[in-house]
Amino acid sequence: MERMQEDLLSGSPFDGHQDAHRFGDPAAGGPDAVLAGLDPEQRAVATALHGAVCVLAGAGTGKTRAITHRIAYGVRSGVYQPQQVLAVTFTARAAGEMRGRLRQLGADGVQARTFHAAALRQLQYFWPRAVGGPVPQLLERKVQLVAEAAGRCGLRVQRTELRDLTAEIEWAKVTQTGPDDYPAAVAKSGREAPRDPAETAQVYRVYEETKSRRGNIDFEDVLLLTAAILEDRPDIADQVRAQYRHFTVDEYQDVSPLQQRLLDQWTGPGGGASLCVVGDASQTIYSFTGATPDYLLGFRTRHPEATVVKLVRDYRSTPQVVHLANGLLAQARGEAARHRLELVSQREAGPEPVYTEYEDEPTEAETTARKIKDLIAAGVRASEIAVLFRTNGQSEVYEQALADLGVPYQLKGAERFFERPEVRDAGVLLRGAARAASDPVTDGAPDLAGQVRAVLATRGFTAEPPAGSGAVRDRWESLAALVRLAEEFERGRTAEGRTTDLAAYVAELDARAAAQHAPAVEGVTLASLHAAKGLEWDAVFLVGLTEGTMPIIYAKTDEQVEEERRLLYVGVTRARKHLTLSWALSRSPGGRASRKPSRFLDGLRPGSSAPGARPAGRGGRAGETGERSAGRRVRGPVTCRVCGRALTEAVERKLRRCETCPSTMDEALYERLREWRAAQAREQGAPAYVVFTDATLMAIAEDVPANRQELAGISGVGAMKLDKYGAAVLSLCAGEEPVRDPADVTDDQPDEPA
């Protein structure tokens, strides 16, 4: 559930953005200037200002450009009044981006909000008149109350089960299903309920009763109550409809029945308001939350006179990436597949997508990390590279692999940029410098970026990043993002012929913070495929593409499998130029190679057959997938060195003994290794496990290797770590002081004596 608080402003529901300037920029040119640079289909969207408009927009076809130019053209030509336009989308980030584009196009004053933000503003404004008294308190997170309700029902629910139970209640509410009707609705929809539907219905009922008794509402109630007020109070509905005459709905394939109900109340009967919807049924990936493409696919039925425009010119991806995306959807089935769009790339040719098979997951992660480092060395910015996976649990091995190589990364969905302590602190410093008539810190700086660097330097910011990864590097990356934003801001203002100073930059930061429109952090993005929706990168690595993961094992019905295909399609279309798809035959080194590549790649990857004609044996071997994993030998079973039992647990395999069998570990050596590791971690600004895990140190202290070959035989000591730490570890094992490896010595550092 998206978080809305930073986008929910008090006051009239018709207020424009708090940072909006008065409309009208004489230097911006006439209305037709807005149409310059649009392709014929985008221009058709921009000039369709009346009635119902349905834009079917494929990935990378410039849908946001088309709809923001449509709004701006309507405003600049006088057909729309800015305060009469409401654009709604699904995330605060997307709404913030839309507001920013509209400001640049001279259409300030237009409201661009999420469904929940727009509804809550109206609910807060009309509640005293429609209901009376204060507005009920909004629950930001309902998990705690769901846990309490489950306890009152006598159910013991684990934390992971609690999240699933909460999601089920959210699904029921957005599909307008009450507690009594929930079991039947689950059966009808074919939904895989996380627990007995009768138990869920009971918890749902108690949750609603408890919430109501305490005077609370949740996010779904915001939509429900706003729609109910508009349905029950014609006078209030007329006031809203008199204010808003023009609606735009982005990502329309993701609306829920409850959101559609509210939209119907906003637009009103009789088609008095103009309504433009934008979407792509092939990117419907949130049905588990109640989203449905039915409203997009049935738009012409409900609006027979609607103007329909298809955007298929793909400006994002190379012909090679687009060809793969089209091929992926060509195998799709179902209603959404019948309305798929055949994309046509507008970019120059690029490299072919690479399909790579690996023996095991660690090899997949390590090799992916090396490829990423090679791309960065070749000039691709780290922030223009992403590793995308099906589930969040797959991220850890890639975090470790990137950290081992000193490659910075950021986890999508982690702490919000403007909420980071270092960013808040920097904002205070920059505001103070902007207010000062003369500041010795910034005086003499050649440009805006120089002033920002000077201010941030008072808090330790340097031109060069710190070594390693971890919290220190993360802090530096945040501050570096503020400097890059200053450079981009100044270039943009200069191109427009406008002056730039620190005060204007601080105002831009405030506007971005209100919209959660964060600058890019210079690190590789690690994200789930769901979290990657709406984003794009120069290089994308789609990893873990095995049966059971893609499609996910619990995708049972045909429609659930097709949604998994659409999810992979979203991942493919995030790539502009470089695209790598990979899978591993086993989970861990030495494991049975029983996995198969995803069925969605059949007929697409070299050497594979079309769906339904999978060749016998394991597919995608050397010479068939374009690339074969290298560097890790196939290992046999690992047995306990003490009792001889076959080992299956990762820690036991690393130690080469059962955890219950007696240890031969050299305790003193283990402590020396831990002290050395702590020093290495401090030097790199990284967690200790990035150097070696505890299990690896224990294995070293048990085996006490005498040379590089013996050290390399210990699980957890790969080739990279052997080169980086091997000499130091072997010195410690020999009872000597650790030495620095030659590979870890820079040109300006003399070798330390052995």
CSV table of N, CA, C and O in Angstrom, one decimal, residues 343-402:
chain,number,residue,atom,x,y,z
A,343,LEU,N,5.2,-3.1,-30.6
A,343,LEU,CA,6.1,-2.0,-30.5
A,343,LEU,C,7.0,-1.9,-31.7
A,343,LEU,O,7.4,-2.9,-32.3
A,344,VAL,N,7.4,-0.6,-32.0
A,344,VAL,CA,8.3,-0.4,-33.1
A,344,VAL,C,9.4,0.5,-32.6
A,344,VAL,O,9.1,1.7,-32.3
A,345,SER,N,10.6,0.0,-32.5
A,345,SER,CA,11.7,0.8,-31.9
A,345,SER,C,12.1,2.0,-32.8
A,345,SER,O,12.1,1.8,-34.1
A,346,GLN,N,12.4,3.1,-32.2
A,346,GLN,CA,12.8,4.3,-32.9
A,346,GLN,C,14.3,4.6,-32.7
A,346,GLN,O,14.8,5.6,-33.1
A,347,ARG,N,15.0,3.6,-32.0
A,347,ARG,CA,16.4,3.8,-31.7
A,347,ARG,C,17.3,3.1,-32.7
A,347,ARG,O,16.8,2.2,-33.4
A,348,GLU,N,18.5,3.4,-32.7
A,348,GLU,CA,19.5,2.7,-33.5
A,348,GLU,C,19.7,1.3,-32.9
A,348,GLU,O,19.4,1.0,-31.7
A,349,ALA,N,20.3,0.4,-33.7
A,349,ALA,CA,20.5,-0.9,-33.3
A,349,ALA,C,21.5,-1.0,-32.2
A,349,ALA,O,22.4,-0.1,-32.0
A,350,GLY,N,21.3,-2.0,-31.3
A,350,GLY,CA,22.2,-2.2,-30.2
A,350,GLY,C,22.6,-3.7,-30.1
A,350,GLY,O,22.3,-4.5,-31.0
A,351,PRO,N,23.2,-4.0,-29.0
A,351,PRO,CA,23.7,-5.4,-28.8
A,351,PRO,C,22.5,-6.4,-28.6
A,351,PRO,O,21.4,-5.9,-28.2
A,352,GLU,N,22.6,-7.6,-29.0
A,352,GLU,CA,21.6,-8.6,-28.8
A,352,GLU,C,21.4,-8.9,-27.3
A,352,GLU,O,22.4,-8.9,-26.6
A,353,PRO,N,20.2,-9.2,-26.9
A,353,PRO,CA,20.1,-9.7,-25.5
A,353,PRO,C,20.9,-11.0,-25.3
A,353,PRO,O,21.1,-11.8,-26.2
A,354,VAL,N,21.5,-11.1,-24.1
A,354,VAL,CA,22.4,-12.2,-23.7
A,354,VAL,C,21.6,-13.1,-22.8
A,354,VAL,O,21.0,-12.7,-21.8
A,355,TYR,N,21.6,-14.4,-23.1
A,355,TYR,CA,21.0,-15.4,-22.3
A,355,TYR,C,22.1,-16.3,-21.7
A,355,TYR,O,23.0,-16.8,-22.4
A,356,THR,N,22.1,-16.4,-20.3
A,356,THR,CA,23.2,-17.0,-19.7
A,356,THR,C,22.8,-18.0,-18.7
A,356,THR,O,21.9,-17.8,-17.8
A,357,GLU,N,23.3,-19.2,-18.7
A,357,GLU,CA,23.0,-20.3,-17.8
A,357,GLU,C,24.2,-20.5,-16.9
A,357,GLU,O,25.3,-20.5,-17.3
A,358,TYR,N,23.9,-20.7,-15.6
A,358,TYR,CA,24.9,-20.9,-14.6
A,358,TYR,C,24.7,-22.2,-13.8
A,358,TYR,O,23.5,-22.7,-13.8
A,359,GLU,N,25.7,-22.7,-13.2
A,359,GLU,CA,25.6,-23.9,-12.4
A,359,GLU,C,24.9,-23.7,-11.1
A,359,GLU,O,24.1,-24.6,-10.7
A,360,ASP,N,25.0,-22.6,-10.5
A,360,ASP,CA,24.4,-22.3,-9.2
A,360,ASP,C,24.2,-20.8,-9.0
A,360,ASP,O,24.8,-20.0,-9.7
A,361,GLU,N,23.4,-20.5,-8.0
A,361,GLU,CA,23.1,-19.1,-7.8
A,361,GLU,C,24.2,-18.2,-7.4
A,361,GLU,O,24.3,-17.1,-7.9
A,362,PRO,N,25.2,-18.7,-6.5
A,362,PRO,CA,26.3,-17.8,-6.2
A,362,PRO,C,27.1,-17.4,-7.5
A,362,PRO,O,27.6,-16.3,-7.6
A,363,THR,N,27.3,-18.4,-8.4
A,363,THR,CA,28.0,-18.1,-9.6
A,363,THR,C,27.3,-17.1,-10.4
A,363,THR,O,27.9,-16.2,-11.0
A,364,GLU,N,26.0,-17.2,-10.5
A,364,GLU,CA,25.1,-16.3,-11.2
A,364,GLU,C,25.3,-14.9,-10.7
A,364,GLU,O,25.5,-13.9,-11.4
A,365,ALA,N,25.3,-14.7,-9.4
A,365,ALA,CA,25.4,-13.4,-8.7
A,365,ALA,C,26.8,-12.9,-8.9
A,365,ALA,O,27.0,-11.7,-9.3
A,366,GLU,N,27.9,-13.7,-8.7
A,366,GLU,CA,29.2,-13.2,-8.8
A,366,GLU,C,29.6,-12.8,-10.2
A,366,GLU,O,30.2,-11.7,-10.5
A,367,THR,N,29.1,-13.6,-11.2
A,367,THR,CA,29.4,-13.2,-12.6
A,367,THR,C,28.6,-12.0,-13.0
A,367,THR,O,29.1,-11.1,-13.8
A,368,THR,N,27.4,-11.9,-12.6
A,368,THR,CA,26.6,-10.7,-12.9
A,368,THR,C,27.3,-9.4,-12.3
A,368,THR,O,27.4,-8.4,-13.0
A,369,ALA,N,27.8,-9.5,-11.1
A,369,ALA,CA,28.5,-8.4,-10.5
A,369,ALA,C,29.7,-8.0,-11.3
A,369,ALA,O,30.0,-6.8,-11.5
A,370,ARG,N,30.5,-9.0,-11.8
A,370,ARG,CA,31.7,-8.7,-12.6
A,370,ARG,C,31.3,-8.0,-13.9
A,370,ARG,O,32.0,-7.1,-14.4
A,371,LYS,N,30.2,-8.5,-14.5
A,371,LYS,CA,29.7,-7.9,-15.8
A,371,LYS,C,29.3,-6.4,-15.5
A,371,LYS,O,29.6,-5.5,-16.3
A,372,ILE,N,28.7,-6.2,-14.4
A,372,ILE,CA,28.3,-4.8,-14.0
A,372,ILE,C,29.5,-3.9,-13.8
A,372,ILE,O,29.6,-2.8,-14.3
A,373,LYS,N,30.5,-4.5,-13.2
A,373,LYS,CA,31.8,-3.7,-13.0
A,373,LYS,C,32.4,-3.4,-14.3
A,373,LYS,O,32.9,-2.3,-14.5
A,374,ASP,N,32.4,-4.3,-15.3
A,374,ASP,CA,32.9,-4.1,-16.6
A,374,ASP,C,32.1,-3.0,-17.3
A,374,ASP,O,32.7,-2.2,-18.0
A,375,LEU,N,30.8,-3.0,-17.2
A,375,LEU,CA,30.0,-2.0,-17.8
A,375,LEU,C,30.4,-0.6,-17.3
A,375,LEU,O,30.5,0.4,-18.0
A,376,ILE,N,30.5,-0.5,-16.0
A,376,ILE,CA,30.9,0.7,-15.4
A,376,ILE,C,32.2,1.2,-15.9
A,376,ILE,O,32.4,2.4,-16.2
A,377,ALA,N,33.2,0.3,-16.0
A,377,ALA,CA,34.5,0.6,-16.5
A,377,ALA,C,34.4,1.1,-17.9
A,377,ALA,O,35.3,1.9,-18.4
A,378,ALA,N,33.4,0.6,-18.7
A,378,ALA,CA,33.3,0.9,-20.1
A,378,ALA,C,32.5,2.3,-20.2
A,378,ALA,O,32.3,2.7,-21.4
A,379,GLY,N,32.1,2.9,-19.1
A,379,GLY,CA,31.5,4.2,-19.2
A,379,GLY,C,30.0,4.3,-18.9
A,379,GLY,O,29.4,5.3,-18.9
A,380,VAL,N,29.4,3.1,-18.6
A,380,VAL,CA,28.0,3.1,-18.2
A,380,VAL,C,27.9,3.5,-16.7
A,380,VAL,O,28.5,2.9,-15.9
A,381,ARG,N,27.1,4.5,-16.4
A,381,ARG,CA,26.9,5.0,-15.0
A,381,ARG,C,26.2,3.9,-14.2
A,381,ARG,O,25.3,3.2,-14.6
A,382,ALA,N,26.7,3.8,-12.9
A,382,ALA,CA,26.1,2.8,-12.0
A,382,ALA,C,24.6,3.0,-11.9
A,382,ALA,O,23.8,2.0,-11.8
A,383,SER,N,24.2,4.2,-11.8
A,383,SER,CA,22.7,4.5,-11.7
A,383,SER,C,21.9,4.2,-12.9
A,383,SER,O,20.7,4.2,-12.8
A,384,GLU,N,22.6,3.8,-14.0
A,384,GLU,CA,21.9,3.4,-15.2
A,384,GLU,C,21.9,1.9,-15.4
A,384,GLU,O,21.8,1.4,-16.5
A,385,ILE,N,22.2,1.2,-14.3
A,385,ILE,CA,22.2,-0.3,-14.3
A,385,ILE,C,21.3,-0.8,-13.3
A,385,ILE,O,21.2,-0.3,-12.2
A,386,ALA,N,20.6,-1.9,-13.6
A,386,ALA,CA,19.6,-2.5,-12.6
A,386,ALA,C,19.7,-4.0,-12.7
A,386,ALA,O,19.9,-4.6,-13.7
A,387,VAL,N,19.6,-4.6,-11.5
A,387,VAL,CA,19.4,-6.1,-11.4
A,387,VAL,C,18.0,-6.3,-10.9
A,387,VAL,O,17.6,-5.8,-9.8
A,388,LEU,N,17.2,-7.0,-11.7
A,388,LEU,CA,15.8,-7.2,-11.3
A,388,LEU,C,15.5,-8.6,-11.1
A,388,LEU,O,16.0,-9.5,-11.8
A,389,PHE,N,14.7,-8.9,-10.0
A,389,PHE,CA,14.4,-10.3,-9.7
A,389,PHE,C,12.9,-10.4,-9.3
A,389,PHE,O,12.2,-9.4,-9.1
A,390,ARG,N,12.4,-11.6,-9.2
A,390,ARG,CA,11.0,-11.9,-9.0
A,390,ARG,C,10.6,-11.6,-7.5
A,390,ARG,O,9.5,-11.0,-7.3
A,391,THR,N,11.4,-12.0,-6.6
A,391,THR,CA,11.1,-11.8,-5.1
A,391,THR,C,12.2,-11.0,-4.4
A,391,THR,O,13.4,-11.1,-4.8
A,392,ASN,N,11.8,-10.3,-3.4
A,392,ASN,CA,12.8,-9.5,-2.7
A,392,ASN,C,13.9,-10.4,-2.0
A,392,ASN,O,15.0,-9.9,-1.8
A,393,GLY,N,13.5,-11.6,-1.7
A,393,GLY,CA,14.4,-12.5,-1.0
A,393,GLY,C,15.6,-12.9,-1.9
A,393,GLY,O,16.6,-13.4,-1.4
A,394,GLN,N,15.6,-12.6,-3.2
A,394,GLN,CA,16.7,-12.9,-4.1
A,394,GLN,C,17.8,-11.8,-4.0
A,394,GLN,O,18.8,-12.0,-4.7
A,395,SER,N,17.6,-10.7,-3.4
A,395,SER,CA,18.5,-9.6,-3.4
A,395,SER,C,19.8,-9.8,-2.7
A,395,SER,O,20.8,-9.3,-3.1
A,396,GLU,N,19.7,-10.6,-1.6
A,396,GLU,CA,20.9,-10.7,-0.7
A,396,GLU,C,22.2,-11.1,-1.4
A,396,GLU,O,23.2,-10.5,-1.2
A,397,VAL,N,22.1,-12.1,-2.2
A,397,VAL,CA,23.3,-12.7,-2.8
A,397,VAL,C,23.9,-11.7,-3.8
A,397,VAL,O,25.1,-11.6,-4.0
A,398,TYR,N,23.0,-10.8,-4.4
A,398,TYR,CA,23.5,-9.8,-5.3
A,398,TYR,C,24.1,-8.6,-4.5
A,398,TYR,O,25.1,-8.0,-5.0
A,399,GLU,N,23.5,-8.3,-3.4
A,399,GLU,CA,24.1,-7.3,-2.5
A,399,GLU,C,25.5,-7.7,-2.1
A,399,GLU,O,26.5,-6.9,-2.2
A,400,GLN,N,25.7,-8.9,-1.7
A,400,GLN,CA,27.0,-9.5,-1.3
A,400,GLN,C,28.0,-9.4,-2.5
A,400,GLN,O,29.1,-9.0,-2.3
A,401,ALA,N,27.5,-9.9,-3.7
A,401,ALA,CA,28.4,-9.9,-4.8
A,401,ALA,C,28.9,-8.5,-5.3
A,401,ALA,O,30.1,-8.3,-5.6
A,402,LEU,N,28.0,-7.6,-5.2
A,402,LEU,CA,28.4,-6.2,-5.6
A,402,LEU,C,29.3,-5.6,-4.6
A,402,LEU,O,30.3,-4.9,-4.9
